[in-house]
Coordinates of C-alpha atoms and ligand atoms in Angstrom, one line a residue:
M1 CA -70.7 -8.2 -33.9
T2 CA -68.6 -7.5 -30.3
H3 CA -68.5 -3.9 -29.3
C4 CA -66.6 -2.2 -26.4
V5 CA -68.5 -1.1 -23.5
F6 CA -67.5 2.7 -23.8
P7 CA -66.3 4.4 -26.4
P8 CA -62.4 4.1 -27.1
P9 CA -60.1 6.7 -26.1
A10 CA -59.0 9.2 -28.6
T11 CA -55.6 8.8 -30.2
V12 CA -53.8 12.6 -29.4
A13 CA -52.4 13.5 -32.6
I14 CA -49.6 16.6 -33.3
P15 CA -49.6 18.6 -35.6
V16 CA -47.3 18.4 -38.8
A17 CA -45.1 21.3 -39.6
G18 CA -46.0 22.1 -43.7
Q19 CA -48.4 19.5 -43.6
R20 CA -52.5 18.9 -43.6
G21 CA -51.2 15.3 -42.1
L22 CA -51.0 14.2 -38.3
F23 CA -48.7 12.6 -36.4
P24 CA -50.5 10.1 -34.1
V25 CA -48.9 9.1 -30.7
R26 CA -48.0 5.4 -29.7
R27 CA -45.9 5.5 -27.2
V28 CA -43.9 8.2 -25.7
Y29 CA -40.0 7.2 -24.2
C30 CA -37.4 9.8 -22.8
V31 CA -33.5 9.4 -21.6
G32 CA -33.0 10.7 -18.6
R33 CA -29.2 12.4 -17.6
N34 CA -28.3 12.9 -21.5
Y35 CA -26.0 16.2 -21.2
E36 CA -22.8 16.0 -18.6
A37 CA -23.5 19.8 -16.9
H38 CA -27.8 18.7 -16.0
V39 CA -26.5 14.7 -14.4
R40 CA -23.7 16.8 -12.4
E41 CA -26.6 19.3 -11.2
M42 CA -28.2 16.0 -10.7
G43 CA -26.1 14.8 -7.7
H44 CA -24.8 12.0 -10.2
D45 CA -21.2 11.4 -12.0
P46 CA -21.3 11.4 -15.7
D47 CA -20.3 8.8 -17.5
R48 CA -21.1 5.9 -20.9
S49 CA -23.4 4.2 -18.7
P50 CA -26.0 2.6 -21.0
P51 CA -28.5 5.6 -21.6
I52 CA -31.7 5.2 -18.1
F53 CA -35.4 5.0 -20.2
F54 CA -38.5 5.7 -18.8
C55 CA -42.4 6.3 -20.2
K56 CA -44.8 8.8 -20.2
P57 CA -48.2 8.2 -21.5
A58 CA -49.4 9.1 -24.9
D59 CA -52.3 10.8 -23.1
S60 CA -49.8 12.5 -21.9
V61 CA -48.9 14.4 -24.6
L62 CA -50.1 18.1 -24.4
P63 CA -49.9 19.2 -28.2
V64 CA -48.8 23.4 -28.2
P65 CA -49.8 25.1 -31.3
A66 CA -47.4 28.1 -33.5
E67 CA -49.3 30.3 -31.8
G68 CA -48.5 29.0 -28.1
G69 CA -50.1 26.9 -25.6
V70 CA -51.6 26.5 -21.5
F71 CA -49.9 23.9 -19.7
P72 CA -52.1 23.8 -15.9
Y73 CA -49.6 23.7 -13.3
P74 CA -49.5 19.8 -12.1
S75 CA -51.7 18.6 -8.3
R76 CA -49.9 17.2 -5.4
T77 CA -46.2 19.3 -6.1
G78 CA -44.7 22.6 -5.5
N79 CA -41.6 22.1 -7.4
C80 CA -42.3 21.3 -11.1
H81 CA -40.1 21.7 -13.0
H82 CA -38.8 23.0 -16.7
E83 CA -36.3 20.3 -18.9
I84 CA -36.7 21.2 -22.5
E85 CA -36.0 18.8 -25.2
L86 CA -35.2 18.0 -28.4
V87 CA -37.8 15.1 -29.2
V88 CA -37.3 13.0 -32.2
A89 CA -40.6 11.6 -33.8
L90 CA -40.7 8.1 -35.4
G91 CA -42.0 6.9 -38.9
R92 CA -41.0 3.1 -39.3
R93 CA -40.6 0.7 -37.2
G94 CA -37.7 -1.5 -36.3
R95 CA -36.0 -3.7 -33.5
D96 CA -31.9 -4.2 -33.4
I97 CA -31.9 -1.3 -35.5
P98 CA -28.2 0.0 -36.1
A99 CA -27.0 3.2 -35.0
A100 CA -25.9 3.4 -38.6
R101 CA -29.1 3.3 -39.8
A102 CA -31.0 4.7 -36.6
S103 CA -31.8 8.2 -39.0
E104 CA -34.4 6.4 -41.8
H105 CA -35.8 5.2 -38.5
I106 CA -36.8 9.3 -37.8
F107 CA -40.1 11.3 -39.3
G108 CA -39.4 14.2 -37.7
Y109 CA -38.0 16.5 -34.6
A110 CA -40.4 19.2 -32.4
I111 CA -38.9 21.5 -29.5
G112 CA -40.7 18.9 -25.9
L113 CA -41.4 20.1 -22.4
D114 CA -40.9 17.3 -19.9
M115 CA -42.3 18.5 -17.2
T116 CA -41.3 16.7 -13.9
R117 CA -43.0 17.0 -10.1
R118 CA -39.0 17.1 -8.6
D119 CA -40.4 16.8 -5.5
L120 CA -42.5 13.9 -6.0
Q121 CA -39.5 12.2 -8.1
R122 CA -36.6 13.2 -5.7
A123 CA -38.9 11.3 -3.1
A124 CA -39.7 8.0 -5.7
A125 CA -36.2 8.2 -6.8
Q126 CA -34.9 8.0 -2.8
A127 CA -37.5 5.2 -1.6
G128 CA -36.7 3.1 -4.6
H129 CA -39.6 3.5 -6.1
P130 CA -40.9 4.2 -9.9
W131 CA -40.5 7.5 -11.1
E132 CA -44.4 7.8 -12.9
V133 CA -45.5 10.2 -10.4
G134 CA -43.0 12.5 -11.1
K135 CA -42.5 12.1 -14.9
A136 CA -46.5 10.8 -15.9
F137 CA -48.8 13.4 -15.3
D138 CA -51.2 14.7 -16.8
F139 CA -50.1 17.4 -20.0
S140 CA -47.1 16.4 -18.9
A141 CA -45.9 16.1 -22.1
P142 CA -46.1 19.3 -23.9
I143 CA -44.8 19.1 -27.4
G144 CA -44.6 21.8 -31.0
P145 CA -45.9 21.2 -34.3
I146 CA -43.4 18.1 -36.0
H147 CA -41.2 18.9 -38.3
P148 CA -40.7 16.4 -41.3
L149 CA -36.5 15.2 -41.7
D150 CA -37.4 16.2 -45.1
S151 CA -37.2 19.3 -44.3
T152 CA -34.3 20.0 -41.4
G153 CA -32.2 17.5 -41.6
P154 CA -30.5 15.3 -39.3
L155 CA -30.4 17.1 -36.5
R156 CA -27.3 16.3 -34.3
S157 CA -26.0 20.5 -33.2
G158 CA -27.0 24.0 -32.7
A159 CA -28.7 25.0 -29.8
I160 CA -31.1 24.4 -27.5
T161 CA -32.5 27.0 -24.9
L162 CA -35.5 28.3 -22.1
N163 CA -36.2 31.2 -20.6
V164 CA -39.2 31.6 -18.8
Q165 CA -40.4 35.6 -17.9
G166 CA -37.7 36.2 -21.0
E167 CA -34.9 35.2 -18.5
A168 CA -32.3 32.7 -19.5
R169 CA -32.6 29.4 -17.4
Q170 CA -31.1 26.4 -19.7
R171 CA -28.9 27.3 -22.3
S172 CA -26.9 23.9 -24.8
D173 CA -26.4 22.7 -27.7
L174 CA -27.5 19.4 -28.8
S175 CA -23.8 18.7 -29.5
Q176 CA -23.6 18.2 -26.0
L177 CA -26.3 15.1 -26.2
I178 CA -24.0 12.0 -24.6
W179 CA -25.6 9.6 -26.2
S180 CA -26.8 10.8 -29.8
V181 CA -30.0 10.1 -31.4
D182 CA -28.9 7.5 -33.9
E183 CA -27.4 6.0 -30.7
M184 CA -30.4 6.5 -28.5
I185 CA -32.8 4.8 -31.3
S186 CA -30.4 1.2 -31.6
E187 CA -30.7 1.2 -27.6
L188 CA -34.0 1.4 -27.5
S189 CA -34.2 -0.9 -30.2
T190 CA -32.8 -4.0 -28.5
L191 CA -35.4 -3.3 -25.1
F192 CA -38.6 -2.2 -27.2
E193 CA -40.1 -3.2 -31.3
L194 CA -40.0 0.6 -32.3
H195 CA -42.6 2.0 -34.2
P196 CA -44.6 5.2 -36.2
G197 CA -46.3 6.7 -33.6
D198 CA -43.6 6.8 -31.7
L199 CA -41.9 9.5 -29.7
I200 CA -38.6 9.9 -27.6
F201 CA -37.7 12.7 -25.1
S202 CA -33.4 13.1 -25.9
G203 CA -32.9 14.6 -22.7
T204 CA -32.3 17.9 -20.8
P205 CA -29.3 20.0 -20.2
E206 CA -28.3 22.1 -17.4
G207 CA -30.6 24.6 -15.9
V208 CA -33.7 23.0 -15.5
G209 CA -36.0 24.6 -12.3
P210 CA -39.8 24.9 -11.2
V211 CA -42.1 27.1 -12.2
V212 CA -44.6 28.8 -11.1
R213 CA -49.1 29.4 -12.4
G214 CA -48.5 32.7 -14.5
D215 CA -45.1 32.1 -16.1
V216 CA -44.3 32.1 -20.0
M217 CA -41.5 29.3 -20.8
E218 CA -39.9 29.9 -24.1
G219 CA -38.2 27.1 -26.0
T220 CA -35.8 26.5 -29.0
V221 CA -34.5 24.5 -31.0
E222 CA -31.8 25.9 -33.6
G223 CA -33.8 24.2 -37.2
L224 CA -37.5 23.9 -34.9
G225 CA -38.2 27.6 -34.6
S226 CA -39.9 28.0 -30.4
L227 CA -42.8 26.6 -28.0
K228 CA -44.0 28.5 -26.1
V229 CA -45.9 27.6 -23.1
T230 CA -48.1 29.7 -20.1
V231 CA -48.1 27.6 -16.8
A232 CA -52.2 28.4 -15.8
Ligands
LIG1 MN1 -36.4 15.1 -19.4

């Protein structure tokens, strides 16, 4: 019998609210520029051009318990930004999924932070290079417990907020998404076959900005409680 030459890495798994089972992570997809006011603050013109997708490694996910977690400040940056986002967790396989049937593929939702080394991301973008060093670093995807769809219903509107040290930084509403959750699932499924265990970060609203060591970030999405993460 063949065997691995060293033990295979463990799958990252996220607690599911109200259940004992865990949600095993397969892939992490992210959508860029999906709230108008954030597109403007990043210096672009908002429009309905196709959504921008990028990925983070599955092991960049940092599961954050309900009582709070710790995000280690990353290396090689002096400008690490918070991006509060609604995360959609998929529970069913599919490709070429029509938007009208996308919700059948949703297992649940979570609050996530798309932590970003903005200085490295900007330098890469300006040079026409890939974004990974800015986006896909270790622990770059803190995420709270997943709330099953049967307990939340479809989330199409509701406040999304982030405070840092008690000060309001990001404030918007899920209804402001340029590409709705159903539309982003549909579009993504034409590019990749989607599977149970896939996560989609749906984009961040305006107000992104830097954090420093010691900061406490507190994010909320209406219907999903809150996510509390300390920068260490
Ligand atoms: Mn983002």
